[in-house]
mmCIF file of C-alpha atoms in Angstrom:
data_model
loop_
_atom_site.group_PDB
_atom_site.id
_atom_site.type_symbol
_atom_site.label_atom_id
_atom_site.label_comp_id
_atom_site.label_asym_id
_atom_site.label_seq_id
_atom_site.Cartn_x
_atom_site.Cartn_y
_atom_site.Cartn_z
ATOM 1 C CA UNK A 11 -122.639 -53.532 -0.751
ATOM 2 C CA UNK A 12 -124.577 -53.066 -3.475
ATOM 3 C CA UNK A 13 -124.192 -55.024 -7.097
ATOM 4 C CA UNK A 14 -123.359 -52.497 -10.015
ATOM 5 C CA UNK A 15 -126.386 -53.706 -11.740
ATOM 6 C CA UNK A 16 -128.556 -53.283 -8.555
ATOM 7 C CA UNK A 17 -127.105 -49.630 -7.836
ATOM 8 C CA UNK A 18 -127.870 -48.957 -11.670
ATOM 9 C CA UNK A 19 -131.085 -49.878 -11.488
ATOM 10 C CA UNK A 20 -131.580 -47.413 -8.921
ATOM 11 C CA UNK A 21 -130.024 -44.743 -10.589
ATOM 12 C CA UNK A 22 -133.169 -44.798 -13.535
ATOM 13 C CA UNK A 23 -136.364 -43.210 -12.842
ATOM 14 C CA UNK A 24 -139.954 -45.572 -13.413
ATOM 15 C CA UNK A 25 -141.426 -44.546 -16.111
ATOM 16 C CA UNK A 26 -144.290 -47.093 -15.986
ATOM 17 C CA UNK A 27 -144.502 -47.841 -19.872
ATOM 18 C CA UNK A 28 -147.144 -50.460 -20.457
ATOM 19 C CA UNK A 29 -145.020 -53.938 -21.075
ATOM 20 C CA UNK A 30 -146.888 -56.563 -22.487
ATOM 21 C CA UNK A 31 -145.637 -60.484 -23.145
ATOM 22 C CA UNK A 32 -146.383 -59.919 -27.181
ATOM 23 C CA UNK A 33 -143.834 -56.864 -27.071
ATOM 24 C CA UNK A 34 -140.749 -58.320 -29.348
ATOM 25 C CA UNK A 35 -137.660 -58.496 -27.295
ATOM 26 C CA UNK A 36 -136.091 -55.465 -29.014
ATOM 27 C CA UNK A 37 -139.122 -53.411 -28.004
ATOM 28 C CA UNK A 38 -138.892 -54.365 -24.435
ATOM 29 C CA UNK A 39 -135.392 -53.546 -24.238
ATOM 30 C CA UNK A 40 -136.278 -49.983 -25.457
ATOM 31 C CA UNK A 41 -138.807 -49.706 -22.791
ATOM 32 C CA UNK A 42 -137.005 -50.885 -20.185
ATOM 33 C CA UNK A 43 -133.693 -50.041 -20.895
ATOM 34 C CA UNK A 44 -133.120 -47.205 -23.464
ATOM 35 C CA UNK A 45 -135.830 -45.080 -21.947
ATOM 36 C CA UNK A 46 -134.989 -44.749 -18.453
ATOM 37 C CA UNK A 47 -131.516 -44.674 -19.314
ATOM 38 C CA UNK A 48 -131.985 -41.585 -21.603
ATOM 39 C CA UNK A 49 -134.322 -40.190 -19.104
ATOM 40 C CA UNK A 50 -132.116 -39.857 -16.396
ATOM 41 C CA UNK A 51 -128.805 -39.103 -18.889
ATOM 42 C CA UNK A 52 -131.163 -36.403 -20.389
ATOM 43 C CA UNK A 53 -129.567 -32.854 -18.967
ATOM 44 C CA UNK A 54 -125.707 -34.677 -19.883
ATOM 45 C CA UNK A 55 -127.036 -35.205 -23.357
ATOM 46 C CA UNK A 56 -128.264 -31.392 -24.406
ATOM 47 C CA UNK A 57 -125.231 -30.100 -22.501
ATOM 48 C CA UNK A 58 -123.122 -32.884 -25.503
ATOM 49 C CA UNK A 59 -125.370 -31.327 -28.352
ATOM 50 C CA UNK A 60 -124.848 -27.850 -27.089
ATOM 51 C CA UNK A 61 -120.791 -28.562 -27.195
ATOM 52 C CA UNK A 62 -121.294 -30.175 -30.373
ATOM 53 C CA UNK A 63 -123.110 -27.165 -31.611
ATOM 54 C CA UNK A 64 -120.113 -24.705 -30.598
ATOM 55 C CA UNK A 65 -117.684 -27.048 -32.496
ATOM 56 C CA UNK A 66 -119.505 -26.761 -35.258
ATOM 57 C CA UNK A 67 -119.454 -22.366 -34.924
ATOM 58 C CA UNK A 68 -122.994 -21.963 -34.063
ATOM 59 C CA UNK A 69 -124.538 -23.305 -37.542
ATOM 60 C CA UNK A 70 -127.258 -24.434 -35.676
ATOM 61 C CA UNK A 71 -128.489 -20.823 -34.696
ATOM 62 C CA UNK A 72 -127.884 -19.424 -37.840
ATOM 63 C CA UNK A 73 -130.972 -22.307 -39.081
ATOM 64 C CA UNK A 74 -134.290 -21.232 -39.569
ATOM 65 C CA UNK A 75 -136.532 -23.252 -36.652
ATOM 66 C CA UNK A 76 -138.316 -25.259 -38.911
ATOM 67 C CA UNK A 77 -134.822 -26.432 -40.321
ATOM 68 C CA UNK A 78 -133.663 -27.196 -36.636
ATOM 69 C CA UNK A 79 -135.145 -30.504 -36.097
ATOM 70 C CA UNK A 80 -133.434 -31.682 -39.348
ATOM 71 C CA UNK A 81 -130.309 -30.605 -38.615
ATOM 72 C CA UNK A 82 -130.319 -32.883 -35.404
ATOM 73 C CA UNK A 83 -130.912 -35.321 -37.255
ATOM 74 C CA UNK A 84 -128.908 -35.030 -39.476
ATOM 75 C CA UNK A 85 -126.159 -34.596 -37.362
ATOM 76 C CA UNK A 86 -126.656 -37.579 -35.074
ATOM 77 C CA UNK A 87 -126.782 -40.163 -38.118
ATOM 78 C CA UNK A 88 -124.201 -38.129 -40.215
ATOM 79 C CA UNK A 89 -121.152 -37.285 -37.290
ATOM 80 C CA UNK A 90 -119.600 -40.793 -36.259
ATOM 81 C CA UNK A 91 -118.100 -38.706 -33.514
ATOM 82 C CA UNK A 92 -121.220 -37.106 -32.078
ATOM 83 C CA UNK A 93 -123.249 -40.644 -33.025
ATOM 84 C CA UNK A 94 -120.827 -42.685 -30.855
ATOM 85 C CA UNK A 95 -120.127 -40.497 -28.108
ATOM 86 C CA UNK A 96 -124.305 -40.065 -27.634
ATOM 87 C CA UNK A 97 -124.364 -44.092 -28.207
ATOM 88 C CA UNK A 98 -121.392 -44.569 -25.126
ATOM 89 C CA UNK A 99 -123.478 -42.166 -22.767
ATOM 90 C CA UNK A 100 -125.770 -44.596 -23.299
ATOM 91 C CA UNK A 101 -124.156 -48.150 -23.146
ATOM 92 C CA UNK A 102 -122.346 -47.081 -20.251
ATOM 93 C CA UNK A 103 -125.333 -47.601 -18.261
ATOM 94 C CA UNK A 104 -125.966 -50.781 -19.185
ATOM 95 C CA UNK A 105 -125.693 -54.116 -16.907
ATOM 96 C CA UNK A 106 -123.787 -56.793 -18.241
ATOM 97 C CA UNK A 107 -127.042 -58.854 -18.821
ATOM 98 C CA UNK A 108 -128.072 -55.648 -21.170
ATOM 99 C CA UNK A 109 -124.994 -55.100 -22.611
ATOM 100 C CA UNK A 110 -124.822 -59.062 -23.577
ATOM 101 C CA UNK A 111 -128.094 -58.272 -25.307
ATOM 102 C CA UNK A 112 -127.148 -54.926 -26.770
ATOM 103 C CA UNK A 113 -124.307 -57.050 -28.653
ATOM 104 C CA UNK A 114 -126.565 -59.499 -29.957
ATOM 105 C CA UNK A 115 -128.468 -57.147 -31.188
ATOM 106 C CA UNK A 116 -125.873 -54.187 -31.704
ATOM 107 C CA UNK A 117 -127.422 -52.668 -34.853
ATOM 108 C CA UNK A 118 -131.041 -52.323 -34.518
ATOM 109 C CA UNK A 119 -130.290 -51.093 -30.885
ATOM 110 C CA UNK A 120 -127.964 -48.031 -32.323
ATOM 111 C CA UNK A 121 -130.822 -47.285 -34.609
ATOM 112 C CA UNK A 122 -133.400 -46.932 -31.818
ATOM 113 C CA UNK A 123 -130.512 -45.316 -29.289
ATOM 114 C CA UNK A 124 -129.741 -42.418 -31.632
ATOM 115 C CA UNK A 125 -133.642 -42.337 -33.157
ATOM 116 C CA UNK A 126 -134.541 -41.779 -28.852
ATOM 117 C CA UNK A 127 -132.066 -39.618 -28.885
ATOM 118 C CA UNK A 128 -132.870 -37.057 -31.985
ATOM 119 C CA UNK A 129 -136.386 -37.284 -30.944
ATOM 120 C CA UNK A 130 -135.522 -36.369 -27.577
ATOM 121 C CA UNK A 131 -133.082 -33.321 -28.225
ATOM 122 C CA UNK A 132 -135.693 -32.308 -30.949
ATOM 123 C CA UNK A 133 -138.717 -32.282 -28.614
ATOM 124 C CA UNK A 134 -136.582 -29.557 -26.769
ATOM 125 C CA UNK A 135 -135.515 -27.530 -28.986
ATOM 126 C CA UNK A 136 -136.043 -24.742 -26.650
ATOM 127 C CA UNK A 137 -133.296 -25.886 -24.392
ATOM 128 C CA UNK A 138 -130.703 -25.885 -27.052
ATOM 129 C CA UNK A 139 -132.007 -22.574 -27.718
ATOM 130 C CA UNK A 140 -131.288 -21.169 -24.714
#
């Protein structure tokens, strides 16, 4: 039987980012870790915006498109709800080696989480559109 970390590991898709030994630590964990993760929790992660948009009565529609991307934003870092229930979609993919890291480094890895994330959503836009 396969090891949690070992059956995670398969769940992510290889995204073949460059690594390189001068990468910081921090930056190698995003590349790694955070992007494959988000990758493959990407569909789960519009459906949570989408939600979050209905909660919120549809503000987001009523937003010119250029004001979209903002609001995302804005929303992500604002919402400790939304923020922590994007950052838990995340962790909970973690190994225990990563997650051991992660709380070593818990704050500048909940930057980059929900910056992945807002970029992510933003770049498809569209999809929340729909």
């Amino acid at each position: 039987m396969k090891s949690r970390s070992e059956a995670l590991f398969q769940l992510r898709p290889n995204l073949n980012l460059a690594t390189s030994p001068l990468q910081n630590p921090l930056e190698h964990f995003q590349n790694t870790c955070l992007r494959p993760i988000l990758k493959f929790q990407n569909e789960l992660l519009l459906e949570v915006f989408k939600m979050h948009i209905r909660k919120r009565k549809n503000l987001f529609y009523s937003l010119k498109k250029e004001d979209r991307p903002t609001y995302i934003s804005n929303e992500i870092s604002k919402d400790n709800q939304l923020r922590k229930l994007l950052q838990g979609i995340t962790l909970a993919l973690f190994t225990f080696e990563e997650l051991s890291f992660y709380q070593e480094n818990k704050s500048e890895i909940n930057k980059r989480i929900n910056r992945l994330i807002a970029q992510r959503l933003i770049d498809q836009l569209q999809l929340l559109e729909a």
